[in-house]
Coordinates of C-alpha atoms in Angstrom, one line a residue:
M7 CA 127.6 126.9 230.3
A8 CA 123.7 126.6 229.2
G9 CA 122.3 123.2 228.0
I10 CA 119.3 122.7 225.6
V11 CA 117.0 125.5 226.5
N12 CA 113.2 125.2 225.6
I13 CA 110.2 127.4 226.3
R14 CA 106.9 125.6 226.4
V15 CA 103.3 125.9 227.9
A16 CA 103.3 124.6 231.4
Q17 CA 101.3 121.3 232.2
R18 CA 99.8 120.1 235.3
A19 CA 102.8 117.6 235.9
D20 CA 105.0 120.9 236.3
V21 CA 103.0 122.2 239.4
P22 CA 105.2 120.7 242.0
E23 CA 108.2 122.2 240.6
L24 CA 106.7 125.5 239.9
Y25 CA 105.4 125.6 243.4
R26 CA 109.0 124.9 244.7
L27 CA 110.4 127.6 242.2
E28 CA 107.9 130.1 243.5
Q29 CA 108.9 129.3 247.1
L30 CA 112.3 129.8 246.1
C31 CA 112.3 133.0 244.4
F32 CA 109.7 135.1 246.2
E33 CA 109.9 136.0 249.9
T34 CA 106.5 137.7 249.9
E35 CA 103.5 137.8 247.5
R36 CA 103.7 134.0 246.5
F37 CA 101.3 131.9 245.0
S38 CA 99.9 129.0 246.8
R39 CA 100.0 125.5 245.2
R40 CA 96.5 125.7 244.5
Q41 CA 96.8 129.1 242.6
I42 CA 99.6 127.8 240.5
S43 CA 97.5 124.8 239.5
Y44 CA 94.7 127.2 238.3
L45 CA 97.0 129.5 236.5
V46 CA 98.6 126.5 234.7
S47 CA 95.0 125.5 233.3
R48 CA 93.5 128.9 232.9
S49 CA 92.1 130.0 229.8
K50 CA 92.7 133.7 230.0
G51 CA 96.4 133.6 229.3
E52 CA 99.8 131.6 229.2
F53 CA 101.8 130.0 231.7
L54 CA 105.2 129.1 230.3
V55 CA 108.1 127.5 231.4
L56 CA 111.8 127.6 230.4
T57 CA 113.6 124.4 230.8
E58 CA 117.3 123.7 230.4
N59 CA 117.9 120.1 229.8
S60 CA 114.4 119.3 230.6
N61 CA 114.8 121.0 234.0
I62 CA 112.4 123.8 234.9
A63 CA 114.8 126.9 235.3
G64 CA 112.2 129.6 235.1
F65 CA 108.5 130.6 234.3
M66 CA 106.6 133.4 233.1
I67 CA 102.8 133.9 233.6
L68 CA 101.2 136.1 231.2
L69 CA 97.5 137.3 231.2
V70 CA 95.6 138.4 228.1
R71 CA 92.2 140.2 228.2
R72 CA 90.3 140.5 224.9
S73 CA 89.5 144.0 225.8
S74 CA 93.1 145.1 226.4
L75 CA 95.5 146.1 223.7
G76 CA 98.4 144.7 225.9
V77 CA 99.5 141.5 227.5
R78 CA 100.2 141.5 231.3
I79 CA 103.4 139.7 232.5
Y80 CA 101.8 138.6 236.0
S81 CA 104.9 136.8 237.2
L82 CA 108.3 135.9 236.1
A83 CA 110.9 133.8 237.8
V84 CA 114.3 132.3 237.2
S85 CA 115.7 129.8 239.8
P86 CA 118.9 131.5 241.4
E87 CA 121.0 128.4 240.0
Y88 CA 120.0 129.3 236.5
R89 CA 120.6 133.1 236.8
G90 CA 123.1 134.8 234.6
N91 CA 121.9 132.9 231.5
Q92 CA 119.7 135.5 229.9
Y93 CA 116.6 133.4 230.8
A94 CA 114.6 136.2 231.8
K95 CA 115.4 138.0 228.5
Q96 CA 114.4 135.0 226.6
L97 CA 111.1 134.7 228.6
I98 CA 110.4 138.3 227.9
S99 CA 111.3 137.9 224.2
K100 CA 108.7 135.0 224.2
A101 CA 106.1 137.1 225.9
G102 CA 106.7 139.8 223.0
Q103 CA 106.0 137.2 220.5
V104 CA 102.9 135.8 222.1
A105 CA 101.6 139.6 222.2
T106 CA 102.3 140.2 218.8
N107 CA 101.0 136.8 217.7
L108 CA 97.7 138.1 219.6
G109 CA 97.6 141.3 217.7
K110 CA 98.4 143.1 221.0
S111 CA 100.5 146.2 221.0
F112 CA 102.6 146.3 224.3
L113 CA 103.5 144.3 227.2
H114 CA 103.0 145.5 230.8
L115 CA 103.8 144.7 234.3
E116 CA 104.1 145.9 238.2
V117 CA 107.3 145.7 239.7
S118 CA 108.1 146.5 243.5
Q119 CA 110.2 149.8 243.5
A120 CA 112.5 147.9 245.8
N121 CA 113.4 145.2 243.2
F122 CA 116.1 147.2 241.6
S123 CA 117.6 144.3 239.7
A124 CA 114.3 143.7 238.1
I125 CA 113.7 147.2 237.2
Q126 CA 117.1 147.4 235.9
L127 CA 116.6 144.4 233.6
Y128 CA 113.4 145.6 232.3
Q129 CA 114.7 149.0 231.6
Q130 CA 117.6 147.3 229.6
L131 CA 114.9 145.5 227.5
G132 CA 113.1 148.8 226.6
F133 CA 110.4 148.8 229.2
Q134 CA 109.4 152.3 230.4
I135 CA 108.0 153.5 233.7
T136 CA 104.6 154.7 233.0
G137 CA 103.0 155.1 236.5
I138 CA 102.9 154.2 240.1
R139 CA 100.6 152.0 241.9
E140 CA 100.5 152.8 245.6
R141 CA 100.5 150.4 248.5
Y142 CA 100.1 147.6 245.9
Y143 CA 101.6 145.1 247.9
K144 CA 100.3 143.4 251.1
D145 CA 103.3 145.0 252.9
G146 CA 102.2 148.4 251.8
S147 CA 105.0 149.2 249.5
D148 CA 104.3 150.7 245.8
A149 CA 104.9 149.1 242.4
W150 CA 106.2 150.9 239.2
L151 CA 104.0 150.2 236.3
M152 CA 106.0 149.6 233.4
R153 CA 105.3 149.1 229.4
L154 CA 107.0 147.9 226.4
G155 CA 105.8 148.2 223.0
V156 CA 105.9 145.3 220.9
N157 CA 103.9 145.8 217.6
P158 CA 104.7 149.0 216.0
S159 CA 101.6 148.7 213.8
K160 CA 99.4 149.0 216.6
P161 CA 98.8 152.1 218.8
S162 CA 99.9 151.6 222.6

């Protein structure tokens, strides 16, 4: 059973745990500690952490460009020990709130065509496949482009 859950902005003190989680959750395409530190402090997005009882259980990196109508989910991870608690869903819901607050009309992301569980989750949450990015990953594999409308008053 889940404890006290909170979603907050990442802080510099979180970097070692975020790096550990990055290594745990991703086999390839991992961020370095330096990249995570940069993303935590960057001004063009939000690095959010989900905590359970003050322990970091997951994170999400959002990138925001003024010229875009959408918010990009750059990375999303939930520690294996915390999976099954709807934490990815909570993080994506928070991303939708962020996008709406910024006046954006959709969330978008890239996901490996081989990551069936992530694709299934995104589709259950309403994301639609909008295209393909060929040879997107370092190993030459393709990515699905996916989008979710979040603000019905704005065009997507």
